PDB file of C-alpha atoms and ligand atoms in Angstrom:
ATOM      1  CA  MET W   1     104.933  95.880  98.211  1.00  0.00           C
ATOM      2  CA  ILE W   2     103.460  94.663 100.894  1.00  0.00           C
ATOM      3  CA  HIS W   3     100.958  97.082 102.200  1.00  0.00           C
ATOM      4  CA  SER W   4     100.293  97.297 105.814  1.00  0.00           C
ATOM      5  CA  LEU W   5      98.085  98.463 108.791  1.00  0.00           C
ATOM      6  CA  PRO W   6      99.477 101.429 110.633  1.00  0.00           C
ATOM      7  CA  ASN W   7      99.590 101.633 114.033  1.00  0.00           C
ATOM      8  CA  LEU W   8      97.269 104.072 115.724  1.00  0.00           C
ATOM      9  CA  PRO W   9      99.159 106.867 117.895  1.00  0.00           C
ATOM     10  CA  TYR W  10      96.371 106.122 120.942  1.00  0.00           C
ATOM     11  CA  GLU W  11      94.954 103.377 122.536  1.00  0.00           C
ATOM     12  CA  LEU W  12      91.379 101.985 120.899  1.00  0.00           C
ATOM     13  CA  ASN W  13      89.568 103.483 124.302  1.00  0.00           C
ATOM     14  CA  ALA W  14      91.493 106.816 124.414  1.00  0.00           C
ATOM     15  CA  LEU W  15      89.069 108.522 121.823  1.00  0.00           C
ATOM     16  CA  GLU W  16      86.004 107.858 124.621  1.00  0.00           C
ATOM     17  CA  PRO W  17      83.401 108.858 124.553  1.00  0.00           C
ATOM     18  CA  ILE W  18      83.644 110.017 121.581  1.00  0.00           C
ATOM     19  CA  ILE W  19      84.542 107.636 119.236  1.00  0.00           C
ATOM     20  CA  SER W  20      84.452 104.445 121.532  1.00  0.00           C
ATOM     21  CA  ARG W  21      86.725 101.415 121.916  1.00  0.00           C
ATOM     22  CA  GLN W  22      83.870  98.966 119.990  1.00  0.00           C
ATOM     23  CA  THR W  23      83.738 101.718 117.283  1.00  0.00           C
ATOM     24  CA  LEU W  24      87.838 101.592 116.630  1.00  0.00           C
ATOM     25  CA  GLU W  25      87.701  97.551 117.311  1.00  0.00           C
ATOM     26  CA  PHE W  26      85.127  97.444 113.890  1.00  0.00           C
ATOM     27  CA  HIS W  27      86.512 100.811 112.235  1.00  0.00           C
ATOM     28  CA  TYR W  28      90.245 100.575 112.701  1.00  0.00           C
ATOM     29  CA  GLY W  29      90.572  97.461 113.550  1.00  0.00           C
ATOM     30  CA  LYS W  30      88.426  95.178 110.581  1.00  0.00           C
ATOM     31  CA  HIS W  31      87.318  97.470 108.301  1.00  0.00           C
ATOM     32  CA  HIS W  32      90.565  99.327 107.558  1.00  0.00           C
ATOM     33  CA  GLN W  33      92.564  95.821 108.097  1.00  0.00           C
ATOM     34  CA  THR W  34      90.200  94.517 105.068  1.00  0.00           C
ATOM     35  CA  TYR W  35      90.747  97.547 103.269  1.00  0.00           C
ATOM     36  CA  VAL W  36      94.675  96.284 103.380  1.00  0.00           C
ATOM     37  CA  ASN W  37      93.761  92.814 103.158  1.00  0.00           C
ATOM     38  CA  ASN W  38      91.966  93.339 100.051  1.00  0.00           C
ATOM     39  CA  LEU W  39      94.620  96.090  98.204  1.00  0.00           C
ATOM     40  CA  ASN W  40      97.353  93.079  98.803  1.00  0.00           C
ATOM     41  CA  GLN W  41      95.860  90.973  97.192  1.00  0.00           C
ATOM     42  CA  LEU W  42      94.214  92.497  94.312  1.00  0.00           C
ATOM     43  CA  ILE W  43      97.619  94.242  93.043  1.00  0.00           C
ATOM     44  CA  ILE W  44      99.285  90.362  93.278  1.00  0.00           C
ATOM     45  CA  GLY W  45     100.246  90.595  89.548  1.00  0.00           C
ATOM     46  CA  THR W  46      99.091  93.749  88.205  1.00  0.00           C
ATOM     47  CA  ARG W  47     101.174  96.558  87.341  1.00  0.00           C
ATOM     48  CA  PHE W  48     100.536  98.326  91.196  1.00  0.00           C
ATOM     49  CA  GLU W  49     101.792  94.866  92.896  1.00  0.00           C
ATOM     50  CA  ASP W  50     105.425  97.481  93.573  1.00  0.00           C
ATOM     51  CA  VAL W  51     104.385 101.044  93.598  1.00  0.00           C
ATOM     52  CA  ASP W  52     103.255 102.743  96.608  1.00  0.00           C
ATOM     53  CA  LEU W  53     100.228 103.955  97.792  1.00  0.00           C
ATOM     54  CA  LEU W  54     100.068 107.474  96.479  1.00  0.00           C
ATOM     55  CA  THR W  55     100.932 105.973  92.949  1.00  0.00           C
ATOM     56  CA  ILE W  56      97.645 103.642  93.318  1.00  0.00           C
ATOM     57  CA  ILE W  57      95.354 106.561  94.549  1.00  0.00           C
ATOM     58  CA  LYS W  58      96.370 108.764  91.507  1.00  0.00           C
ATOM     59  CA  GLU W  59      96.476 105.978  89.277  1.00  0.00           C
ATOM     60  CA  ALA W  60      94.728 102.572  89.348  1.00  0.00           C
ATOM     61  CA  ASP W  61      91.121 101.839  88.899  1.00  0.00           C
ATOM     62  CA  GLY W  62      88.166  99.501  90.113  1.00  0.00           C
ATOM     63  CA  GLY W  63      88.830  97.539  92.898  1.00  0.00           C
ATOM     64  CA  ILE W  64      92.658  98.392  93.283  1.00  0.00           C
ATOM     65  CA  PHE W  65      91.558 102.312  93.789  1.00  0.00           C
ATOM     66  CA  ASN W  66      88.875 101.638  96.264  1.00  0.00           C
ATOM     67  CA  ASN W  67      90.624  99.752  98.565  1.00  0.00           C
ATOM     68  CA  GLY W  68      93.931 101.675  98.078  1.00  0.00           C
ATOM     69  CA  ALA W  69      92.196 104.890  98.612  1.00  0.00           C
ATOM     70  CA  GLN W  70      90.065 103.829 101.574  1.00  0.00           C
ATOM     71  CA  VAL W  71      93.870 102.324 103.050  1.00  0.00           C
ATOM     72  CA  TRP W  72      95.169 106.081 102.208  1.00  0.00           C
ATOM     73  CA  ASN W  73      91.848 107.650 103.537  1.00  0.00           C
ATOM     74  CA  HIS W  74      91.284 105.766 106.963  1.00  0.00           C
ATOM     75  CA  THR W  75      94.883 106.400 107.635  1.00  0.00           C
ATOM     76  CA  PHE W  76      95.008 109.890 107.347  1.00  0.00           C
ATOM     77  CA  TYR W  77      91.660 110.301 109.502  1.00  0.00           C
ATOM     78  CA  PHE W  78      92.284 108.176 112.343  1.00  0.00           C
ATOM     79  CA  GLU W  79      95.925 109.898 112.627  1.00  0.00           C
ATOM     80  CA  ALA W  80      94.047 113.356 113.182  1.00  0.00           C
ATOM     81  CA  PHE W  81      92.562 112.589 116.458  1.00  0.00           C
ATOM     82  CA  SER W  82      94.458 112.916 119.285  1.00  0.00           C
ATOM     83  CA  PRO W  83      92.838 112.180 123.135  1.00  0.00           C
ATOM     84  CA  SER W  84      94.830 115.542 124.387  1.00  0.00           C
ATOM     85  CA  PRO W  85      94.036 117.451 121.022  1.00  0.00           C
ATOM     86  CA  GLN W  86      95.402 120.912 120.006  1.00  0.00           C
ATOM     87  CA  LYS W  87      91.710 122.612 120.049  1.00  0.00           C
ATOM     88  CA  VAL W  88      92.325 125.052 117.311  1.00  0.00           C
ATOM     89  CA  PRO W  89      94.849 126.000 114.821  1.00  0.00           C
ATOM     90  CA  THR W  90      97.081 128.383 114.474  1.00  0.00           C
ATOM     91  CA  GLY W  91      99.712 130.393 112.690  1.00  0.00           C
ATOM     92  CA  LYS W  92      99.565 129.835 108.907  1.00  0.00           C
ATOM     93  CA  LEU W  93      96.715 127.593 108.812  1.00  0.00           C
ATOM     94  CA  LEU W  94      94.205 129.801 111.024  1.00  0.00           C
ATOM     95  CA  GLN W  95      94.938 132.896 108.386  1.00  0.00           C
ATOM     96  CA  LEU W  96      93.898 130.472 105.496  1.00  0.00           C
ATOM     97  CA  ILE W  97      90.972 129.862 107.449  1.00  0.00           C
ATOM     98  CA  GLU W  98      90.146 133.290 108.495  1.00  0.00           C
ATOM     99  CA  ALA W  99      91.026 134.640 104.575  1.00  0.00           C
ATOM    100  CA  LYS W 100      88.410 131.800 103.225  1.00  0.00           C
ATOM    101  CA  TYR W 101      85.868 131.956 106.041  1.00  0.00           C
ATOM    102  CA  GLN W 102      85.886 134.501 108.294  1.00  0.00           C
ATOM    103  CA  THR W 103      86.342 132.822 111.627  1.00  0.00           C
ATOM    104  CA  PHE W 104      87.331 129.396 112.822  1.00  0.00           C
ATOM    105  CA  GLU W 105      84.136 129.314 114.112  1.00  0.00           C
ATOM    106  CA  GLN W 106      82.180 129.605 110.343  1.00  0.00           C
ATOM    107  CA  PHE W 107      84.478 127.031 109.238  1.00  0.00           C
ATOM    108  CA  LYS W 108      83.515 124.214 111.446  1.00  0.00           C
ATOM    109  CA  ASP W 109      79.917 125.054 110.662  1.00  0.00           C
ATOM    110  CA  THR W 110      80.752 124.962 106.608  1.00  0.00           C
ATOM    111  CA  PHE W 111      82.740 121.912 107.315  1.00  0.00           C
ATOM    112  CA  SER W 112      80.181 119.963 109.342  1.00  0.00           C
ATOM    113  CA  GLN W 113      77.303 121.139 106.827  1.00  0.00           C
ATOM    114  CA  LYS W 114      78.944 119.447 103.637  1.00  0.00           C
ATOM    115  CA  ALA W 115      80.224 116.444 106.143  1.00  0.00           C
ATOM    116  CA  VAL W 116      76.464 115.940 107.281  1.00  0.00           C
ATOM    117  CA  THR W 117      74.487 116.593 104.113  1.00  0.00           C
ATOM    118  CA  LEU W 118      76.691 114.327 101.879  1.00  0.00           C
ATOM    119  CA  PHE W 119      74.214 111.672 100.532  1.00  0.00           C
ATOM    120  CA  GLY W 120      75.846 107.804 100.828  1.00  0.00           C
ATOM    121  CA  SER W 121      78.806 107.036 102.114  1.00  0.00           C
ATOM    122  CA  GLY W 122      81.933 109.111 101.652  1.00  0.00           C
ATOM    123  CA  TRP W 123      84.255 111.711 103.406  1.00  0.00           C
ATOM    124  CA  ALA W 124      84.742 115.298 104.122  1.00  0.00           C
ATOM    125  CA  TRP W 125      87.519 117.190 103.451  1.00  0.00           C
ATOM    126  CA  LEU W 126      89.915 120.277 104.267  1.00  0.00           C
ATOM    127  CA  VAL W 127      91.997 120.597 101.068  1.00  0.00           C
ATOM    128  CA  LEU W 128      94.658 123.233  99.782  1.00  0.00           C
ATOM    129  CA  THR W 129      93.999 124.315  96.107  1.00  0.00           C
ATOM    130  CA  PRO W 130      96.846 124.362  93.587  1.00  0.00           C
ATOM    131  CA  ASN W 131      96.232 128.622  94.326  1.00  0.00           C
ATOM    132  CA  GLY W 132      97.122 128.317  97.856  1.00  0.00           C
ATOM    133  CA  GLU W 133      93.453 128.938  98.974  1.00  0.00           C
ATOM    134  CA  LEU W 134      91.638 126.490 101.090  1.00  0.00           C
ATOM    135  CA  ASP W 135      88.401 124.238 100.534  1.00  0.00           C
ATOM    136  CA  ILE W 136      85.843 122.006 101.964  1.00  0.00           C
ATOM    137  CA  VAL W 137      84.856 119.228  99.299  1.00  0.00           C
ATOM    138  CA  GLN W 138      82.788 115.871  99.804  1.00  0.00           C
ATOM    139  CA  THR W 139      83.497 113.090  98.081  1.00  0.00           C
ATOM    140  CA  SER W 140      81.702 109.910  97.790  1.00  0.00           C
ATOM    141  CA  ASN W 141      82.553 106.263  98.555  1.00  0.00           C
ATOM    142  CA  ALA W 142      86.335 105.768  98.050  1.00  0.00           C
ATOM    143  CA  ALA W 143      87.118 108.758  96.303  1.00  0.00           C
ATOM    144  CA  ASN W 144      90.299 110.810  97.204  1.00  0.00           C
ATOM    145  CA  PRO W 145      90.651 114.511  95.821  1.00  0.00           C
ATOM    146  CA  LEU W 146      94.654 114.110  95.698  1.00  0.00           C
ATOM    147  CA  ARG W 147      93.281 112.297  92.376  1.00  0.00           C
ATOM    148  CA  ASP W 148      91.712 116.468  91.648  1.00  0.00           C
ATOM    149  CA  GLY W 149      95.151 118.030  92.542  1.00  0.00           C
ATOM    150  CA  LEU W 150      93.765 119.205  95.803  1.00  0.00           C
ATOM    151  CA  LYS W 151      96.034 118.927  98.804  1.00  0.00           C
ATOM    152  CA  PRO W 152      94.070 117.164 101.972  1.00  0.00           C
ATOM    153  CA  LEU W 153      94.278 118.335 104.917  1.00  0.00           C
ATOM    154  CA  LEU W 154      91.930 116.761 107.323  1.00  0.00           C
ATOM    155  CA  THR W 155      89.004 114.401 106.625  1.00  0.00           C
ATOM    156  CA  CYS W 156      85.660 113.077 108.408  1.00  0.00           C
ATOM    157  CA  ASP W 157      84.833 109.400 107.520  1.00  0.00           C
ATOM    158  CA  VAL W 158      80.670 109.715 107.211  1.00  0.00           C
ATOM    159  CA  TRP W 159      80.787 106.482 105.997  1.00  0.00           C
ATOM    160  CA  GLU W 160      77.987 104.905 108.803  1.00  0.00           C
ATOM    161  CA  HIS W 161      80.300 102.759 109.778  1.00  0.00           C
ATOM    162  CA  ALA W 162      82.018 105.124 111.031  1.00  0.00           C
ATOM    163  CA  TYR W 163      79.198 106.365 113.944  1.00  0.00           C
ATOM    164  CA  TYR W 164      76.486 103.889 113.688  1.00  0.00           C
ATOM    165  CA  LEU W 165      77.413 102.021 117.045  1.00  0.00           C
ATOM    166  CA  ASP W 166      77.955 105.160 119.066  1.00  0.00           C
ATOM    167  CA  TYR W 167      75.950 107.620 116.914  1.00  0.00           C
ATOM    168  CA  GLN W 168      73.448 105.457 115.203  1.00  0.00           C
ATOM    169  CA  ASN W 169      71.207 107.277 112.352  1.00  0.00           C
ATOM    170  CA  ARG W 170      72.589 110.895 114.064  1.00  0.00           C
ATOM    171  CA  ARG W 171      75.046 111.639 111.742  1.00  0.00           C
ATOM    172  CA  ALA W 172      75.141 115.437 112.820  1.00  0.00           C
ATOM    173  CA  GLU W 173      75.992 114.538 116.397  1.00  0.00           C
ATOM    174  CA  TYR W 174      78.704 112.586 115.472  1.00  0.00           C
ATOM    175  CA  VAL W 175      80.240 115.473 113.112  1.00  0.00           C
ATOM    176  CA  GLN W 176      79.739 117.739 116.363  1.00  0.00           C
ATOM    177  CA  ARG W 177      81.705 115.393 118.764  1.00  0.00           C
ATOM    178  CA  PHE W 178      84.381 115.333 115.855  1.00  0.00           C
ATOM    179  CA  TRP W 179      85.778 118.516 116.219  1.00  0.00           C
ATOM    180  CA  ASP W 180      86.702 117.639 119.783  1.00  0.00           C
ATOM    181  CA  ILE W 181      89.004 114.951 118.792  1.00  0.00           C
ATOM    182  CA  VAL W 182      90.710 116.927 115.911  1.00  0.00           C
ATOM    183  CA  ASP W 183      94.095 117.479 116.530  1.00  0.00           C
ATOM    184  CA  TRP W 184      94.706 120.941 114.646  1.00  0.00           C
ATOM    185  CA  LYS W 185      98.586 120.570 114.959  1.00  0.00           C
ATOM    186  CA  MET W 186      98.638 117.805 113.281  1.00  0.00           C
ATOM    187  CA  VAL W 187      96.639 119.275 110.728  1.00  0.00           C
ATOM    188  CA  GLU W 188      99.042 122.071 110.319  1.00  0.00           C
ATOM    189  CA  SER W 189     101.610 119.981 110.333  1.00  0.00           C
ATOM    190  CA  ARG W 190     100.277 118.372 106.564  1.00  0.00           C
ATOM    191  CA  LEU W 191      99.959 122.391 105.225  1.00  0.00           C
TER     192      LEU W 191
HETATM  193 MN1  LIG A   1      86.008 104.138 107.576  1.00  0.00          MN
END
C-alpha cells in the first residue's frame, strides 16, 4: 500500500493570519510530506507493507509507528480547520462537553492548559473514552490515543514546527488563536 499526502480542504493562505501560508508550506508541504515519504520507504519488505494506516498505528513500533502516526495525526489536525468554521459545538458533543467541563469556555481553558504545559514535542487531544465520556490527554512525540483505546475527536499540534514561524516561542498565543479556526462541525462528525 502506498500512503499519500491528502489534499487540504482549503488553500494554503486560507487560515491567515492565525496560521500563515509559510507555516503550511513547511508544516504540510515539507513535514507532513516527509512523514508520508519515510513511511512508504520504511514499510517495504515488512509485515506493514500492505496494511492500512490505522493498523500501523495500533501495531507498529519504532520508525514505522513514528512516521505512520505522524501521517495520521497531521491529517487529523489539518482537517479540523476551516477559514469559515462552525465556532461552537452543538448537539450531543455540546452535551458531553457540558457534562464533563460545565461550559464550553471551561473546556477550552482546560484543553489549552494541557496544550501549553505539554513538555517538549507532542499533541493535546480531545478524546472519547470507552465509557462514553470526554477526556483531554497529552501525548509525546508521535504517540496517538488510538493506541490506548481512546477515540480522538480533536488535536492540537504543539511541536515547535507547528507555530514557530508565526508565534516563535509563544505557544500559549498559538493555542489561544487555534480556537478561531477549529471547525466544530468537523469535530462533531467524528463523534
Ligand atoms: Mn506537526
